CSV table of C-alpha atoms in Angstrom, one decimal:
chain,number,residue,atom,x,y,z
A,1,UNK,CA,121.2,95.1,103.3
A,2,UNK,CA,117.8,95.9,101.5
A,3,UNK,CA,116.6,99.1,101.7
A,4,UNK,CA,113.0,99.0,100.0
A,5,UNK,CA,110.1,98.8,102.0
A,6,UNK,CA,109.6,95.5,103.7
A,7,UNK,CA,106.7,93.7,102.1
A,8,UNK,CA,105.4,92.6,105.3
A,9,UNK,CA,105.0,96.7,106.7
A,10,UNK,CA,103.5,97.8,103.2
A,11,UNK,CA,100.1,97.9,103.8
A,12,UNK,CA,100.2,99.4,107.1
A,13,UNK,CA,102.9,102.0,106.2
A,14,UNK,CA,100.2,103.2,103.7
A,15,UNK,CA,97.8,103.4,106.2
A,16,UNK,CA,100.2,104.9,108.1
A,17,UNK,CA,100.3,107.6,105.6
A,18,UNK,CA,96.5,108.1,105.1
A,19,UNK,CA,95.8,108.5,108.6
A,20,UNK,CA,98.8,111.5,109.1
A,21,UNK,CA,97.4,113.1,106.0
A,22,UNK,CA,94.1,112.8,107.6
A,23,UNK,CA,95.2,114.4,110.9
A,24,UNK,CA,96.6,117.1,108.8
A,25,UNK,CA,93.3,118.3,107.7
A,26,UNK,CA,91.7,117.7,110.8
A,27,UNK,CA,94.0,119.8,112.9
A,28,UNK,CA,93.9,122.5,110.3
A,29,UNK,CA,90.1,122.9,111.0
A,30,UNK,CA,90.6,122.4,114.1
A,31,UNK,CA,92.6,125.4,114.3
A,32,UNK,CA,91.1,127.5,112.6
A,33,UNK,CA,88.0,126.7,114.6
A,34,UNK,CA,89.7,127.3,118.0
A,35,UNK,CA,91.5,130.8,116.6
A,36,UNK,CA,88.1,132.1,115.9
A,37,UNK,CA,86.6,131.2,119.4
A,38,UNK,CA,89.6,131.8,121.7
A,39,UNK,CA,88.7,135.2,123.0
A,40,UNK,CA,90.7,136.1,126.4
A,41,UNK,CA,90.3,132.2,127.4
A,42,UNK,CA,94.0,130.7,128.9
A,43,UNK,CA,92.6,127.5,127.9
A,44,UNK,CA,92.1,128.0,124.8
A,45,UNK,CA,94.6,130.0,124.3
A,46,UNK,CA,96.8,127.3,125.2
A,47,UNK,CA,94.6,124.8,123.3
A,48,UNK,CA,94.9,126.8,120.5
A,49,UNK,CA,98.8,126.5,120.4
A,50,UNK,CA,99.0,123.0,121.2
A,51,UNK,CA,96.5,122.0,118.6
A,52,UNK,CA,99.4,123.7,116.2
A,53,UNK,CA,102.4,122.2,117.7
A,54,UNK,CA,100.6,118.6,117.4
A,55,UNK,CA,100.8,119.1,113.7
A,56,UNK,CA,104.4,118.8,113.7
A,57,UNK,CA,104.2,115.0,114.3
A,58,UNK,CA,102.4,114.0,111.5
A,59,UNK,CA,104.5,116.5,109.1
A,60,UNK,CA,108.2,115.2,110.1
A,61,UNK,CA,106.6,111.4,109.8
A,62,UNK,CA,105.2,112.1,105.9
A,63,UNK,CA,109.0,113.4,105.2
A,64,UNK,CA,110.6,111.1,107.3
A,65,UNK,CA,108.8,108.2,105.2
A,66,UNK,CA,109.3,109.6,102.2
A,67,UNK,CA,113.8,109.5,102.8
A,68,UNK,CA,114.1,106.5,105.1
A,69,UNK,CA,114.2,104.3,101.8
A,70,UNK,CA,116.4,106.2,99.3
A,71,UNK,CA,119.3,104.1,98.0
A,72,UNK,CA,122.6,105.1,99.4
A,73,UNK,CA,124.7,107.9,98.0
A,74,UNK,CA,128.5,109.0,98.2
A,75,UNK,CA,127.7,111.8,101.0
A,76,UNK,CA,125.8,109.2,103.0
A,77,UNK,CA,127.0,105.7,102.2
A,78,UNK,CA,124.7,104.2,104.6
A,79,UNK,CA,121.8,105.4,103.3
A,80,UNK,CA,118.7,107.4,105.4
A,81,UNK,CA,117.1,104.9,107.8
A,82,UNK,CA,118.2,107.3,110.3
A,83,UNK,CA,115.8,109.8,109.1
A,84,UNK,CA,112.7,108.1,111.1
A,85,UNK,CA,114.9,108.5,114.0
A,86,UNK,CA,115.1,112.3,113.5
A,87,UNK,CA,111.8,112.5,113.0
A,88,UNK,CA,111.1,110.7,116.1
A,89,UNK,CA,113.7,113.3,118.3
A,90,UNK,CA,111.8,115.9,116.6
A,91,UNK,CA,108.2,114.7,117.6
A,92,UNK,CA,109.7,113.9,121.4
A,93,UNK,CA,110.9,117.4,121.5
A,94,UNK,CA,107.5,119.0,120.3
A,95,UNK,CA,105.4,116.6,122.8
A,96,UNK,CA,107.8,118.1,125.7
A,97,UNK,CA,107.4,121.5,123.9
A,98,UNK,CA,103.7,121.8,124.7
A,99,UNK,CA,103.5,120.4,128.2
A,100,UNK,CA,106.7,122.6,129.6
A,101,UNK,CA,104.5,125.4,127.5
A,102,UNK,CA,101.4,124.7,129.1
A,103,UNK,CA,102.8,124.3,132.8
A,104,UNK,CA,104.5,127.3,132.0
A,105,UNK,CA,101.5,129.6,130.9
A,106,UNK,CA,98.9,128.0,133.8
A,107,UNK,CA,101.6,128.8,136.4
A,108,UNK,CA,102.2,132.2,135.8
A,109,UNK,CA,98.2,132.7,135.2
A,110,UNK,CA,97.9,131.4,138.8
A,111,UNK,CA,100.8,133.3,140.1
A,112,UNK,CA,99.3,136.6,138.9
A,113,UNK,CA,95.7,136.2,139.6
A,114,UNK,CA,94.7,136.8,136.7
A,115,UNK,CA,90.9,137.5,136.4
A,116,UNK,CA,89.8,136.4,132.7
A,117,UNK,CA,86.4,137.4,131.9
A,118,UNK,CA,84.0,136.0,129.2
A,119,UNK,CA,81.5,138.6,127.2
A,120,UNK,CA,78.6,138.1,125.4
A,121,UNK,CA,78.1,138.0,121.6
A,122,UNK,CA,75.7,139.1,119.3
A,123,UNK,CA,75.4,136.5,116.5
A,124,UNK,CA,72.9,135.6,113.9
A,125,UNK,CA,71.0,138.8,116.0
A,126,UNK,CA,71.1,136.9,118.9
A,127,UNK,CA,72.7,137.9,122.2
A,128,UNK,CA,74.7,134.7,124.2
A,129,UNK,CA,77.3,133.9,126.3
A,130,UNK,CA,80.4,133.6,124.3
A,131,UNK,CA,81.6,130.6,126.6
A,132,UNK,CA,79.2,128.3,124.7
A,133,UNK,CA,81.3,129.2,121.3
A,134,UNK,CA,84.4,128.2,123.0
A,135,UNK,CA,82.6,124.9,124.4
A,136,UNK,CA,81.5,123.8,121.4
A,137,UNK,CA,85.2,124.2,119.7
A,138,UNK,CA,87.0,122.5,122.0
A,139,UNK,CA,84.0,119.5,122.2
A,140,UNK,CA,85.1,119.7,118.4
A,141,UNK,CA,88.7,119.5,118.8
A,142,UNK,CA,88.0,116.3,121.1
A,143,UNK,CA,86.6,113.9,119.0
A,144,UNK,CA,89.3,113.9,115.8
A,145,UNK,CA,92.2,113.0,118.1
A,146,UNK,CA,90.2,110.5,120.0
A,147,UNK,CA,89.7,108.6,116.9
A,148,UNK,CA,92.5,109.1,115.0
A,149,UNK,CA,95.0,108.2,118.9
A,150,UNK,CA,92.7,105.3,119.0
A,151,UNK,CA,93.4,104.2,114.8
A,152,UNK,CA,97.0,104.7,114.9
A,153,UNK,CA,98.2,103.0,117.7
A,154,UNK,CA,97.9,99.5,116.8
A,155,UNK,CA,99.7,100.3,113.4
A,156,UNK,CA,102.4,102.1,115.1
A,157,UNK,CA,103.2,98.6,117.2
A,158,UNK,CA,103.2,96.8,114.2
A,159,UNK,CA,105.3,99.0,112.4
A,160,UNK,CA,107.5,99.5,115.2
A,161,UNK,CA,107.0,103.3,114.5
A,162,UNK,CA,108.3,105.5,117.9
A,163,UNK,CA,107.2,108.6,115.4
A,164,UNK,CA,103.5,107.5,114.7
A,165,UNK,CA,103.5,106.1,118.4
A,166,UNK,CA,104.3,109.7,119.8
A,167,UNK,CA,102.0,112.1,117.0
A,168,UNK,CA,99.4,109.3,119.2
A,169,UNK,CA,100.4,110.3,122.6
A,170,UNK,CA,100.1,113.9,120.7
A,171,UNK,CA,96.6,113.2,120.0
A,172,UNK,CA,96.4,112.2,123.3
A,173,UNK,CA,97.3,115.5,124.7
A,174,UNK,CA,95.4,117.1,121.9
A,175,UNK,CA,91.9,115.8,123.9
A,176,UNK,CA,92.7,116.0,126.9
A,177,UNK,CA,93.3,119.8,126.2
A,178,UNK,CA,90.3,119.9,125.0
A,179,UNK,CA,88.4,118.2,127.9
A,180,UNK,CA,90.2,120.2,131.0
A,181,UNK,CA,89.7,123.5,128.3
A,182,UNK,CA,85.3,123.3,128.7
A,183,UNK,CA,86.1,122.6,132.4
A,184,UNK,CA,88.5,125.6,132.6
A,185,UNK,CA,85.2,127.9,130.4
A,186,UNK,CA,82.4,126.8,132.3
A,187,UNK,CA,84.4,127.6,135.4
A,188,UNK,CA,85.0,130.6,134.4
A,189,UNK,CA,81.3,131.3,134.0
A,190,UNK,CA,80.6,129.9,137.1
A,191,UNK,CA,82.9,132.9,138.9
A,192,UNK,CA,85.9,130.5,139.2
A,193,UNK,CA,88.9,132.6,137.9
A,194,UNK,CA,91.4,129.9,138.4
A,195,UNK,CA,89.4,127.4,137.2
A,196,UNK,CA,90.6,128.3,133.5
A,197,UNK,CA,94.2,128.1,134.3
A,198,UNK,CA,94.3,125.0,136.8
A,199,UNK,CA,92.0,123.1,134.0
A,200,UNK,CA,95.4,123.7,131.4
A,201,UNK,CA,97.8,123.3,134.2
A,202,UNK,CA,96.4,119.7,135.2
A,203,UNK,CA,97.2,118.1,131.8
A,204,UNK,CA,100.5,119.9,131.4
A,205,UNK,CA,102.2,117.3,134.0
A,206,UNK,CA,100.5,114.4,132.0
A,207,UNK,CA,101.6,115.4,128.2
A,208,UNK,CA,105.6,116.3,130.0
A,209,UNK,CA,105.8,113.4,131.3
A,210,UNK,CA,105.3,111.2,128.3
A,211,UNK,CA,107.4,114.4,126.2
A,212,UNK,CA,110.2,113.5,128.3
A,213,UNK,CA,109.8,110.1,128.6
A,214,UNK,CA,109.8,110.1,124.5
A,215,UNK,CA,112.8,112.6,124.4
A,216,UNK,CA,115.2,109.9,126.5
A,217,UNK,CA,114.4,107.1,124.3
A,218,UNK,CA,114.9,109.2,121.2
A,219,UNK,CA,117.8,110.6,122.3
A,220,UNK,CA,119.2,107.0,122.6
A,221,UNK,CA,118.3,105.7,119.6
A,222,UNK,CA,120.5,108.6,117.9
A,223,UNK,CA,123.3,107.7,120.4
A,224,UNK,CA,123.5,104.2,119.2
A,225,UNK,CA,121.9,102.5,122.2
A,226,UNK,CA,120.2,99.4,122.5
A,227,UNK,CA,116.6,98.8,120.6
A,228,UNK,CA,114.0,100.5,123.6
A,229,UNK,CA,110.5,99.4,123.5
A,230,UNK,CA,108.0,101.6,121.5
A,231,UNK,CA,106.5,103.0,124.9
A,232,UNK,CA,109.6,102.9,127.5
A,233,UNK,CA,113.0,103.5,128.2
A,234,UNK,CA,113.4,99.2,128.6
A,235,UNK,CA,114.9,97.0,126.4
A,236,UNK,CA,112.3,95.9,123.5
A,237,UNK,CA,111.2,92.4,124.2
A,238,UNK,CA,112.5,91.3,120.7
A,239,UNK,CA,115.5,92.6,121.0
A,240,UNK,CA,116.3,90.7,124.2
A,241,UNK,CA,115.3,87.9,122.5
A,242,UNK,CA,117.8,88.4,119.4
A,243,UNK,CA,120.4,89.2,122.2
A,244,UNK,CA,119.5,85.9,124.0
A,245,UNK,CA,119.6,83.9,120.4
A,246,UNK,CA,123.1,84.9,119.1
A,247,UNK,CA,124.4,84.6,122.9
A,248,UNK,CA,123.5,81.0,123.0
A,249,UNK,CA,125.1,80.5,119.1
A,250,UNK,CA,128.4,82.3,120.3
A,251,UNK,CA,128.7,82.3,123.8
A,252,UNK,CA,132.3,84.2,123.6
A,253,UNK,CA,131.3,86.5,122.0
A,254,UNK,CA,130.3,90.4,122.7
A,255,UNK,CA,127.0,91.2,121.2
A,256,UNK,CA,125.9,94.1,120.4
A,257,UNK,CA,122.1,95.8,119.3
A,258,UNK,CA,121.6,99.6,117.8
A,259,UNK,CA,118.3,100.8,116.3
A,260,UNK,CA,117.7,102.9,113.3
A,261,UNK,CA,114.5,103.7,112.8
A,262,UNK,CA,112.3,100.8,113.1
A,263,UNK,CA,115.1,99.1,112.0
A,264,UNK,CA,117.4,97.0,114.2
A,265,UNK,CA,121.2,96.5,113.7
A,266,UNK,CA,123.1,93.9,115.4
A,267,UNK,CA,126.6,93.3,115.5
A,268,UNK,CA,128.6,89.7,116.7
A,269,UNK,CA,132.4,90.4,118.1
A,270,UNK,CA,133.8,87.0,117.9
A,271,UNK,CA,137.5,85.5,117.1
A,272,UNK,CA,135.7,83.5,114.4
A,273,UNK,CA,131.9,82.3,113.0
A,274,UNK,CA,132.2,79.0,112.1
A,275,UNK,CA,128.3,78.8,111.0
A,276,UNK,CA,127.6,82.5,110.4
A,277,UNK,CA,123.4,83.1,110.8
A,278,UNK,CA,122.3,84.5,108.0
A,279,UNK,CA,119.2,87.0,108.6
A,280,UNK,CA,116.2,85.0,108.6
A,281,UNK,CA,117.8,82.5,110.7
A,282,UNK,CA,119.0,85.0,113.7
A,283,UNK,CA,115.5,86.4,114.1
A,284,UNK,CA,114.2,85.1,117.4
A,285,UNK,CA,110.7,86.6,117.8
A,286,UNK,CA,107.4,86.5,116.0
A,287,UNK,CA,108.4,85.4,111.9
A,288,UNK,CA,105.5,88.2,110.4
A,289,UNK,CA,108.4,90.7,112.1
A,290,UNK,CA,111.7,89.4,111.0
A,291,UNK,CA,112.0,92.3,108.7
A,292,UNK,CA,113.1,94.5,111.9
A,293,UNK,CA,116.5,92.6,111.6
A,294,UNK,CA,118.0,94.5,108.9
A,295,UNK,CA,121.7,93.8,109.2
A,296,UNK,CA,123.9,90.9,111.3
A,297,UNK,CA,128.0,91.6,110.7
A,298,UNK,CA,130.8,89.9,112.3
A,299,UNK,CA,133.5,92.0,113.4
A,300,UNK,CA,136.9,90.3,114.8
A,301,UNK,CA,138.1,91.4,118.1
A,302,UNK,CA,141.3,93.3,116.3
A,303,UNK,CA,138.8,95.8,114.3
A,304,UNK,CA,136.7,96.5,117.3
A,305,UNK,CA,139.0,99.3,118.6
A,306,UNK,CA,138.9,97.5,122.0
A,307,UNK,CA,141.4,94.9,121.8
């Protein structure tokens, strides 16, 4: 089994790389930007926080990329194509991270009444409401994550990269922060006290939903389960179609599908393989993606452990 970088995935693993790197500097500004505005605001207090935790995506993909390719070594024979798959429990569990935080923070806001208030500032010698500060940082921290979501979605799908495919759901989450955050300020101006925490508490559902949703499908990828699609907890569509293939080639046989990384493994029980498939041959679904099939074996019944 290879375990240098697919030719086909080369170009858009770069681009891959550029866009995390460019999220990276974004987010710090981003950041910093909201730190400085934040005052006693729950939504941008929560914004704030979020906009950290979303950097944690990006950061376990760059390292996760960097290891997944090493040769093998005696300590871990198979090599590190399971280190995407870390890196994609790690992302799921940050994603769930911020909306269990930010249900968690609007609740008890709303629970205790909580009456934030909004002063003016005194800036450049002029007196203003400090509400348009935070407006304008979280229209700031909009716009990056809309673009960057938007970029890295289609080259998550053709890298088959549940990693890349979350930090975009984390973008996601990132602008819609941002959005219910000027609803939550200019409610507060308005006199609405529990506009600011119902504003964070409305996207909290949204971003734990697809967390958790991301968590179960990383969680089986680690457990040796079945290739899911980059989205859902189903099957992925080429991996029923490799399933169907070898089915039809050896129809007594007990075939079996694990994913490491983008990477999928697949395994024939069978007496005997007459005609073994070799790799390129076996690969059902669109040719430009045959490099997902990194490994066919056949195993006989006796070493199976379930004879």
């Amino acid at each position: 089994m290879s375990l240098r970088i697919p030719p086909e995935i080369e170009p858009d693993l770069r681009r891959a790389i550029r866009l995390e790197w460019w999220t990276l500097a974004w987010l710090a500004s981003i950041v910093a930007v909201m730190g400085l505005t934040a005052g006693a605001s729950q939504a941008m207090r929560t914004a704030w926080i979020e906009d950290m935790l979303s950097m944690v995506p990006a950061i376990v993909f760059l390292v996760a990329v960097r290891i997944e390719h090493r040769p093998p070594t005696r300590l871990f024979p198979f090599g590190f194509q399971r280190a995407n798959s870390i890196a994609f429990l790690i992302s799921a569990v940050a994603l769930a991270a911020v909306g269990a935080m930010l249900l968690f923070e609007s609740g008890m806001t709303l629970l205790k009444a909580e009456h934030a208030t909004i002063p003016p500032v005194t800036l450049f010698g002029a007196t203003f409401w400090s509400g348009w500060l935070m407006v304008a940082a979280l229209l700031y921290s909009v716009v990056p994550p809309v673009i960057l979501g938007h970029m890295k979605l289609p080259v998550a799908r053709r890298l088959q990269d549940k990693v890349l495919h979350t930090d975009s759901l984390m973008q996601k989450a990132d602008w819609m922060t941002g959005v219910a955050g000027v609803g939550g300020v200019v409610g507060l101006g308005l006199g609405l006290w529990w506009a600011d925490a119902a504003a964070a508490m409305l996207i909290a559902l949204s971003i734990l939903r697809d967390g958790v949703n991301a968590l179960r499908i990383a969680t089986a990828e680690l457990a040796d389960g079945a290739p899911r699609a980059l989205d859902s907890d189903e099957l992925a569509e080429d991996a029923q179609a490799l399933i169907g293939l070898l089915r039809r080639h050896y129809p007594d046989a007990d075939i079996r599908l694990r994913e490491t990384g983008r990477f999928i493994h697949a395994q024939v029980v069978c007496a005997a393989a007459d005609a073994p498939l070799d790799l390129k041959g076996a690969w059902p679904a669109e040719p430009e993606r045959g490099w997902r099939l990194a490994q066919l074996s056949f195993v006989p019944p006796a070493l199976d452990g379930r004879a």
